[in-house]
mmCIF file of C-alpha atoms in Angstrom:
data_model
loop_
_atom_site.group_PDB
_atom_site.id
_atom_site.type_symbol
_atom_site.label_atom_id
_atom_site.label_comp_id
_atom_site.label_asym_id
_atom_site.label_seq_id
_atom_site.Cartn_x
_atom_site.Cartn_y
_atom_site.Cartn_z
ATOM 1 C CA MET A 1 -27.322 -11.859 0.588
ATOM 2 C CA PHE A 2 -25.126 -8.912 1.411
ATOM 3 C CA LEU A 3 -23.324 -6.455 -1.249
ATOM 4 C CA HIS A 4 -20.522 -4.576 -0.968
ATOM 5 C CA SER A 5 -20.464 -0.548 -0.805
ATOM 6 C CA GLY A 6 -17.782 1.435 0.726
ATOM 7 C CA THR A 7 -16.740 0.490 4.204
ATOM 8 C CA CYS A 8 -19.602 -2.169 5.620
ATOM 9 C CA PHE A 9 -22.280 -4.029 3.991
ATOM 10 C CA PHE A 10 -25.609 -4.340 3.218
ATOM 11 C CA PRO A 11 -28.057 -6.902 3.488
ATOM 12 C CA VAL A 12 -30.921 -8.012 0.971
ATOM 13 C CA LYS A 13 -32.841 -11.686 0.583
ATOM 14 C CA THR A 14 -30.128 -14.876 0.001
ATOM 15 C CA PRO A 15 -31.229 -16.237 -3.549
ATOM 16 C CA PRO A 16 -30.832 -20.129 -2.785
ATOM 17 C CA GLY A 17 -27.516 -21.683 -2.685
ATOM 18 C CA ALA A 18 -25.703 -17.916 -3.438
ATOM 19 C CA LEU A 19 -23.463 -18.121 0.143
ATOM 20 C CA ASN A 20 -22.308 -21.755 -1.220
ATOM 21 C CA SER A 21 -19.897 -20.325 -3.161
ATOM 22 C CA VAL A 22 -17.186 -20.420 -0.561
ATOM 23 C CA PRO A 23 -16.484 -24.071 -0.037
ATOM 24 C CA ASP A 24 -16.075 -26.053 3.830
ATOM 25 C CA SER A 25 -12.469 -26.115 2.621
ATOM 26 C CA ALA A 26 -12.527 -21.950 2.912
ATOM 27 C CA ILE A 27 -12.785 -22.556 6.870
ATOM 28 C CA ILE A 28 -8.848 -22.842 7.898
ATOM 29 C CA ARG A 29 -7.131 -21.586 10.721
ATOM 30 C CA PRO A 30 -6.797 -17.957 11.393
ATOM 31 C CA LEU A 31 -3.853 -15.665 9.757
ATOM 32 C CA THR A 32 -2.366 -15.493 12.903
ATOM 33 C CA PRO A 33 1.345 -15.633 13.947
ATOM 34 C CA PRO A 34 2.877 -18.444 16.384
ATOM 35 C CA HIS A 35 4.001 -15.760 18.884
ATOM 36 C CA ALA A 36 4.199 -11.812 18.622
ATOM 37 C CA GLY A 37 7.108 -11.022 16.529
ATOM 38 C CA SER A 38 7.303 -14.145 14.261
ATOM 39 C CA HIS A 39 7.534 -14.048 10.685
ATOM 40 C CA GLU A 40 6.048 -16.923 8.454
ATOM 41 C CA THR A 41 5.795 -17.172 4.773
ATOM 42 C CA MET A 42 2.561 -18.542 3.324
ATOM 43 C CA PRO A 43 1.923 -20.797 0.179
ATOM 44 C CA GLY A 44 1.028 -19.093 -3.368
ATOM 45 C CA ASN A 45 -2.173 -18.838 -4.553
ATOM 46 C CA ASP A 46 -3.729 -19.413 -7.565
ATOM 47 C CA SER A 47 -5.690 -15.826 -8.092
ATOM 48 C CA SER A 48 -5.331 -14.085 -11.170
ATOM 49 C CA ALA A 49 -2.845 -11.365 -9.228
ATOM 50 C CA ALA A 50 -0.319 -14.255 -7.979
ATOM 51 C CA LYS A 51 -0.452 -15.632 -11.509
ATOM 52 C CA ARG A 52 0.410 -11.905 -12.265
ATOM 53 C CA ALA A 53 3.153 -11.788 -10.003
ATOM 54 C CA ARG A 54 4.315 -14.936 -9.157
ATOM 55 C CA THR A 55 8.004 -13.846 -8.507
ATOM 56 C CA PRO A 56 7.712 -9.948 -7.252
ATOM 57 C CA GLN A 57 10.136 -7.769 -7.785
ATOM 58 C CA ARG A 58 10.904 -6.140 -4.460
ATOM 59 C CA SER A 59 13.638 -3.531 -4.238
ATOM 60 C CA PRO A 60 14.799 -1.825 -1.072
ATOM 61 C CA GLN A 61 12.712 1.125 -2.117
ATOM 62 C CA PRO A 62 9.247 2.074 0.007
ATOM 63 C CA PRO A 63 6.442 0.524 -1.438
ATOM 64 C CA ARG A 64 5.184 2.702 -4.469
ATOM 65 C CA SER A 65 1.591 1.283 -4.262
ATOM 66 C CA ILE A 66 0.034 0.313 -0.568
ATOM 67 C CA VAL A 67 -3.323 -1.663 -0.451
ATOM 68 C CA ILE A 68 -5.270 -1.673 2.839
ATOM 69 C CA GLU A 69 -8.032 -4.192 2.902
ATOM 70 C CA GLY A 70 -9.544 -6.140 5.215
ATOM 71 C CA PRO A 71 -13.166 -7.795 6.344
ATOM 72 C CA LEU A 72 -16.521 -5.382 6.730
ATOM 73 C CA CYS A 73 -16.059 -2.309 9.315
ATOM 74 C CA VAL A 74 -12.573 -3.442 10.545
ATOM 75 C CA GLY A 75 -10.861 0.092 10.267
ATOM 76 C CA LYS A 76 -9.869 0.164 6.587
ATOM 77 C CA THR A 77 -11.065 3.551 5.600
ATOM 78 C CA THR A 78 -9.860 5.414 9.044
ATOM 79 C CA LEU A 79 -6.216 3.648 8.817
ATOM 80 C CA ALA A 80 -6.316 4.726 5.015
ATOM 81 C CA ARG A 81 -7.374 7.780 5.864
ATOM 82 C CA ILE A 82 -4.358 8.191 8.507
ATOM 83 C CA LEU A 83 -1.184 6.986 6.033
ATOM 84 C CA ALA A 84 -2.509 8.837 3.150
ATOM 85 C CA GLU A 85 -2.058 11.736 5.425
ATOM 86 C CA ARG A 86 1.307 10.638 7.293
ATOM 87 C CA LEU A 87 2.457 9.399 4.268
ATOM 88 C CA HIS A 88 1.309 12.349 2.011
ATOM 89 C CA ALA A 89 -0.235 9.571 -0.174
ATOM 90 C CA ARG A 90 -2.821 9.922 -3.502
ATOM 91 C CA ARG A 91 -5.784 7.779 -2.471
ATOM 92 C CA ILE A 92 -8.147 5.445 -3.928
ATOM 93 C CA TYR A 93 -11.272 5.468 -3.370
ATOM 94 C CA ASP A 94 -13.438 2.203 -3.199
ATOM 95 C CA CYS A 95 -16.492 2.635 -5.175
ATOM 96 C CA GLU A 96 -19.814 3.781 -3.027
ATOM 97 C CA ASP A 97 -22.339 4.911 -5.856
ATOM 98 C CA ASN A 98 -23.246 1.865 -7.219
ATOM 99 C CA PRO A 99 -26.516 2.661 -8.968
ATOM 100 C CA PHE A 100 -27.662 -1.019 -8.888
ATOM 101 C CA LEU A 101 -27.657 -1.581 -5.516
ATOM 102 C CA ALA A 102 -31.291 -0.343 -4.911
ATOM 103 C CA ASP A 103 -32.614 -3.024 -6.437
ATOM 104 C CA PHE A 104 -30.150 -5.389 -5.231
ATOM 105 C CA TYR A 105 -31.286 -4.844 -1.826
ATOM 106 C CA ASN A 106 -34.958 -5.385 -3.158
ATOM 107 C CA ALA A 107 -33.588 -8.984 -4.698
ATOM 108 C CA LYS A 108 -34.856 -7.740 -7.924
ATOM 109 C CA PRO A 109 -33.745 -11.084 -10.633
ATOM 110 C CA GLY A 110 -30.647 -10.151 -12.212
ATOM 111 C CA ALA A 111 -30.168 -7.500 -9.801
ATOM 112 C CA ALA A 112 -27.004 -8.838 -7.885
ATOM 113 C CA LEU A 113 -24.817 -9.677 -11.150
ATOM 114 C CA ARG A 114 -25.679 -5.606 -12.532
ATOM 115 C CA ALA A 115 -24.378 -4.524 -9.377
ATOM 116 C CA GLN A 116 -21.429 -6.984 -9.132
ATOM 117 C CA MET A 117 -20.311 -6.395 -12.773
ATOM 118 C CA TYR A 118 -20.820 -2.305 -11.655
ATOM 119 C CA PHE A 119 -18.488 -2.527 -8.914
ATOM 120 C CA LEU A 120 -15.702 -4.602 -10.794
ATOM 121 C CA ILE A 121 -15.863 -1.878 -13.848
ATOM 122 C CA GLU A 122 -15.778 0.962 -11.287
ATOM 123 C CA ARG A 123 -13.185 -0.198 -9.500
ATOM 124 C CA GLN A 124 -10.922 -1.326 -12.111
ATOM 125 C CA LYS A 125 -11.390 2.183 -13.858
ATOM 126 C CA ARG A 126 -10.361 4.078 -10.692
ATOM 127 C CA LEU A 127 -7.219 1.354 -10.310
ATOM 128 C CA ARG A 128 -6.544 2.120 -13.839
ATOM 129 C CA GLU A 129 -6.885 5.992 -13.871
ATOM 130 C CA ALA A 130 -4.453 6.197 -10.189
ATOM 131 C CA LEU A 131 -1.968 4.381 -11.570
ATOM 132 C CA ALA A 132 -1.928 6.189 -14.868
ATOM 133 C CA VAL A 133 -0.672 9.262 -13.324
ATOM 134 C CA GLU A 134 3.004 9.890 -12.903
ATOM 135 C CA ALA A 135 3.238 11.768 -9.023
ATOM 136 C CA PRO A 136 5.843 11.910 -6.824
ATOM 137 C CA GLY A 137 5.217 10.267 -3.087
ATOM 138 C CA PRO A 138 3.172 6.228 -3.249
ATOM 139 C CA VAL A 139 -0.271 5.626 -3.888
ATOM 140 C CA LEU A 140 -2.601 4.194 -1.535
ATOM 141 C CA SER A 141 -5.798 1.990 -2.077
ATOM 142 C CA ASP A 142 -8.917 1.449 0.035
ATOM 143 C CA PHE A 143 -9.159 -2.020 -1.670
ATOM 144 C CA LEU A 144 -7.628 -4.699 -3.400
ATOM 145 C CA MET A 145 -9.075 -5.836 -6.513
ATOM 146 C CA GLU A 146 -9.360 -9.200 -5.875
ATOM 147 C CA LYS A 147 -11.961 -7.950 -2.877
ATOM 148 C CA ASP A 148 -14.500 -7.810 -6.214
ATOM 149 C CA ARG A 149 -13.702 -11.630 -6.528
ATOM 150 C CA ILE A 150 -14.168 -12.407 -2.746
ATOM 151 C CA PHE A 151 -17.787 -10.664 -2.539
ATOM 152 C CA ALA A 152 -18.682 -12.177 -6.527
ATOM 153 C CA ASN A 153 -18.193 -15.724 -5.217
ATOM 154 C CA LEU A 154 -20.769 -14.784 -1.941
ATOM 155 C CA ASN A 155 -23.433 -13.046 -3.661
ATOM 156 C CA LEU A 156 -23.737 -14.617 -7.176
ATOM 157 C CA ASP A 157 -25.082 -17.951 -8.400
ATOM 158 C CA ASP A 158 -23.047 -20.027 -10.262
ATOM 159 C CA ALA A 159 -24.371 -19.002 -13.685
ATOM 160 C CA GLU A 160 -23.927 -15.295 -12.840
ATOM 161 C CA LEU A 161 -20.257 -15.930 -11.380
ATOM 162 C CA LYS A 162 -19.112 -18.117 -14.749
ATOM 163 C CA LEU A 163 -19.790 -14.978 -16.885
ATOM 164 C CA TYR A 164 -18.374 -13.061 -14.016
ATOM 165 C CA GLU A 165 -15.319 -14.617 -13.660
ATOM 166 C CA ARG A 166 -14.998 -14.396 -17.715
ATOM 167 C CA TYR A 167 -15.221 -10.199 -17.384
ATOM 168 C CA TYR A 168 -13.235 -10.090 -14.390
ATOM 169 C CA GLU A 169 -10.061 -11.715 -16.238
ATOM 170 C CA ALA A 170 -10.577 -9.766 -19.190
ATOM 171 C CA LEU A 171 -10.681 -6.010 -17.124
ATOM 172 C CA THR A 172 -7.797 -7.255 -14.691
ATOM 173 C CA ALA A 173 -5.417 -8.891 -16.263
ATOM 174 C CA ASP A 174 -2.871 -6.845 -16.639
ATOM 175 C CA ILE A 175 -3.103 -4.872 -13.661
ATOM 176 C CA PRO A 176 -0.146 -5.249 -11.756
ATOM 177 C CA ALA A 177 -0.269 -6.101 -8.034
ATOM 178 C CA PRO A 178 0.316 -3.547 -5.058
ATOM 179 C CA ASP A 179 4.077 -3.526 -3.705
ATOM 180 C CA LEU A 180 2.343 -3.834 -0.211
ATOM 181 C CA VAL A 181 -0.740 -5.237 1.018
ATOM 182 C CA ILE A 182 -1.753 -4.005 4.754
ATOM 183 C CA TYR A 183 -4.239 -7.208 6.053
ATOM 184 C CA LEU A 184 -6.834 -5.770 8.729
ATOM 185 C CA GLN A 185 -8.807 -8.675 10.725
ATOM 186 C CA ALA A 186 -10.385 -9.103 13.356
ATOM 187 C CA LYS A 187 -12.192 -10.939 15.772
ATOM 188 C CA PRO A 188 -16.082 -11.836 14.514
ATOM 189 C CA GLU A 189 -17.094 -10.531 17.627
ATOM 190 C CA ILE A 190 -15.202 -7.875 17.666
ATOM 191 C CA LEU A 191 -16.661 -6.545 14.140
ATOM 192 C CA ARG A 192 -19.794 -6.904 15.322
ATOM 193 C CA ALA A 193 -19.803 -4.896 18.138
ATOM 194 C CA ARG A 194 -17.823 -2.072 15.706
ATOM 195 C CA ILE A 195 -21.121 -2.371 14.025
ATOM 196 C CA ALA A 196 -23.286 -2.180 16.622
ATOM 197 C CA LYS A 197 -21.031 1.379 18.090
ATOM 198 C CA LYS A 198 -21.695 2.327 14.116
ATOM 199 C CA ALA A 199 -25.045 1.199 14.617
ATOM 200 C CA SER A 200 -26.213 2.554 10.835
ATOM 201 C CA ARG A 201 -29.529 2.046 10.001
ATOM 202 C CA ASP A 202 -28.798 -0.799 6.923
ATOM 203 C CA GLU A 203 -25.691 -2.251 9.386
ATOM 204 C CA SER A 204 -27.598 -3.126 12.173
ATOM 205 C CA HIS A 205 -29.123 -5.619 9.990
ATOM 206 C CA ILE A 206 -26.390 -7.762 9.056
ATOM 207 C CA ALA A 207 -26.646 -11.244 10.289
ATOM 208 C CA PRO A 208 -23.898 -12.405 12.744
ATOM 209 C CA GLU A 209 -23.414 -15.188 10.506
ATOM 210 C CA TYR A 210 -22.511 -13.295 7.485
ATOM 211 C CA ILE A 211 -19.891 -11.496 9.112
ATOM 212 C CA GLU A 212 -18.277 -14.473 9.859
ATOM 213 C CA GLU A 213 -18.771 -15.895 6.184
ATOM 214 C CA VAL A 214 -17.069 -12.702 5.051
ATOM 215 C CA ALA A 215 -13.794 -13.517 8.326
ATOM 216 C CA ARG A 216 -13.421 -16.500 6.747
ATOM 217 C CA ALA A 217 -13.485 -15.913 2.997
ATOM 218 C CA TYR A 218 -10.888 -13.335 3.829
ATOM 219 C CA GLU A 219 -8.659 -15.871 5.831
ATOM 220 C CA HIS A 220 -9.215 -18.028 2.997
ATOM 221 C CA PHE A 221 -7.884 -15.507 0.605
ATOM 222 C CA PHE A 222 -4.935 -14.140 2.727
ATOM 223 C CA PHE A 223 -3.966 -17.604 3.943
ATOM 224 C CA ARG A 224 -2.832 -18.084 0.055
ATOM 225 C CA TYR A 225 -2.065 -14.444 -1.025
ATOM 226 C CA ALA A 226 1.824 -14.509 -2.523
ATOM 227 C CA ALA A 227 1.216 -11.659 -5.188
ATOM 228 C CA SER A 228 2.496 -8.768 -2.970
ATOM 229 C CA ASP A 229 4.295 -8.520 0.443
ATOM 230 C CA LEU A 230 1.960 -8.521 2.960
ATOM 231 C CA LEU A 231 1.652 -7.365 6.492
ATOM 232 C CA VAL A 232 -1.290 -8.764 8.944
ATOM 233 C CA ILE A 233 -2.357 -7.016 11.548
ATOM 234 C CA ASN A 234 -5.103 -8.848 13.929
ATOM 235 C CA THR A 235 -6.770 -5.278 15.182
ATOM 236 C CA SER A 236 -9.225 -6.809 18.263
ATOM 237 C CA ASP A 237 -6.724 -5.058 20.412
ATOM 238 C CA ILE A 238 -5.501 -2.382 18.492
ATOM 239 C CA ASP A 239 -6.449 1.133 18.090
ATOM 240 C CA PHE A 240 -5.248 3.398 15.701
ATOM 241 C CA VAL A 241 -7.390 5.891 16.783
ATOM 242 C CA GLU A 242 -7.503 6.107 20.407
ATOM 243 C CA ARG A 243 -4.299 4.856 21.425
ATOM 244 C CA SER A 244 -1.672 7.024 19.315
ATOM 245 C CA GLU A 245 0.478 4.614 20.719
ATOM 246 C CA ASP A 246 -0.440 1.886 18.480
ATOM 247 C CA LEU A 247 -0.670 4.555 14.967
ATOM 248 C CA GLN A 248 3.358 4.880 15.708
ATOM 249 C CA LEU A 249 4.141 1.468 16.202
ATOM 250 C CA LEU A 250 3.279 0.963 13.089
ATOM 251 C CA LEU A 251 4.670 4.016 11.431
ATOM 252 C CA LYS A 252 7.811 2.915 12.526
ATOM 253 C CA ARG A 253 6.957 -0.656 11.245
ATOM 254 C CA LEU A 254 6.403 0.880 8.274
ATOM 255 C CA GLN A 255 9.174 2.529 7.631
ATOM 256 C CA GLU A 256 11.173 -1.544 7.431
ATOM 257 C CA PRO A 257 10.766 -3.307 4.377
ATOM 258 C CA VAL A 258 8.003 -6.270 4.512
ATOM 259 C CA LYS A 259 9.460 -9.231 2.624
ATOM 260 C CA GLY A 260 6.883 -11.783 1.984
ATOM 261 C CA THR A 261 3.858 -12.353 4.228
ATOM 262 C CA GLN A 262 4.796 -10.779 7.669
ATOM 263 C CA TYR A 263 2.921 -9.893 11.598
ATOM 264 C CA PHE A 264 2.292 -6.621 13.165
ATOM 265 C CA LEU A 265 1.447 -6.695 17.011
ATOM 266 C CA PRO A 266 2.203 -3.988 19.114
ATOM 267 C CA LEU A 267 3.953 -4.897 22.449
ATOM 268 C CA GLY A 268 1.340 -4.837 24.767
ATOM 269 C CA ALA A 269 -1.298 -6.186 22.625
ATOM 270 C CA SER A 270 -2.957 -9.767 23.729
ATOM 271 C CA GLU A 271 -3.895 -11.890 20.471
#
């Protein structure tokens, strides 16, 4: 089992059946456009965020609340930093100081639930505090609240998940959905290469199977996501750090409205 902390994820022993929380039905076609430049709207989902915003109130104004999401080491933190600087946005950082992670890494009984609950409480707190402040400019978050639920399904057993869901619904029911979600995705082999390049002590032990498990869980979630406008970016052939033209094209794209679910594919990038 792995638990998320900040930008990447770390391995511990997997309890029996813990990774069976994502059903086979979650393995669906990749969330990619039929061809470059195409726009496609996805069916709605049954997540709490979708229930809160079945008919999102769109406006011609630029998005005031932006979230960047995606699987491990796909480039969320890097892009969030760049966009926050360019858009002069206040940034909401994900939780990186979970005190229960050590016990979780050592597979102590109950540690997975304690660690997951800490993430849940801390994330909703950070969102509430940031959104309560009236300030000019947009707010940019490194995480979507529903991320917590994605990993709870991967890391908790059935009994723990049932308890977790009760707290999740109570703590997040009135948190508004963002105006825009930027979903970064990449092929599993690309994610593995980026993890290897980063080569931290903990990340080097991430199993290839788990990388694919997380990628499938994100695909499943965003295939059905309808709570916010959604811009899907496949980063397999895009580099916002090394190729400035890719970044400039994205910044230009964000000056235009995103309606429903749309895709970003710079000219010259291969699928």
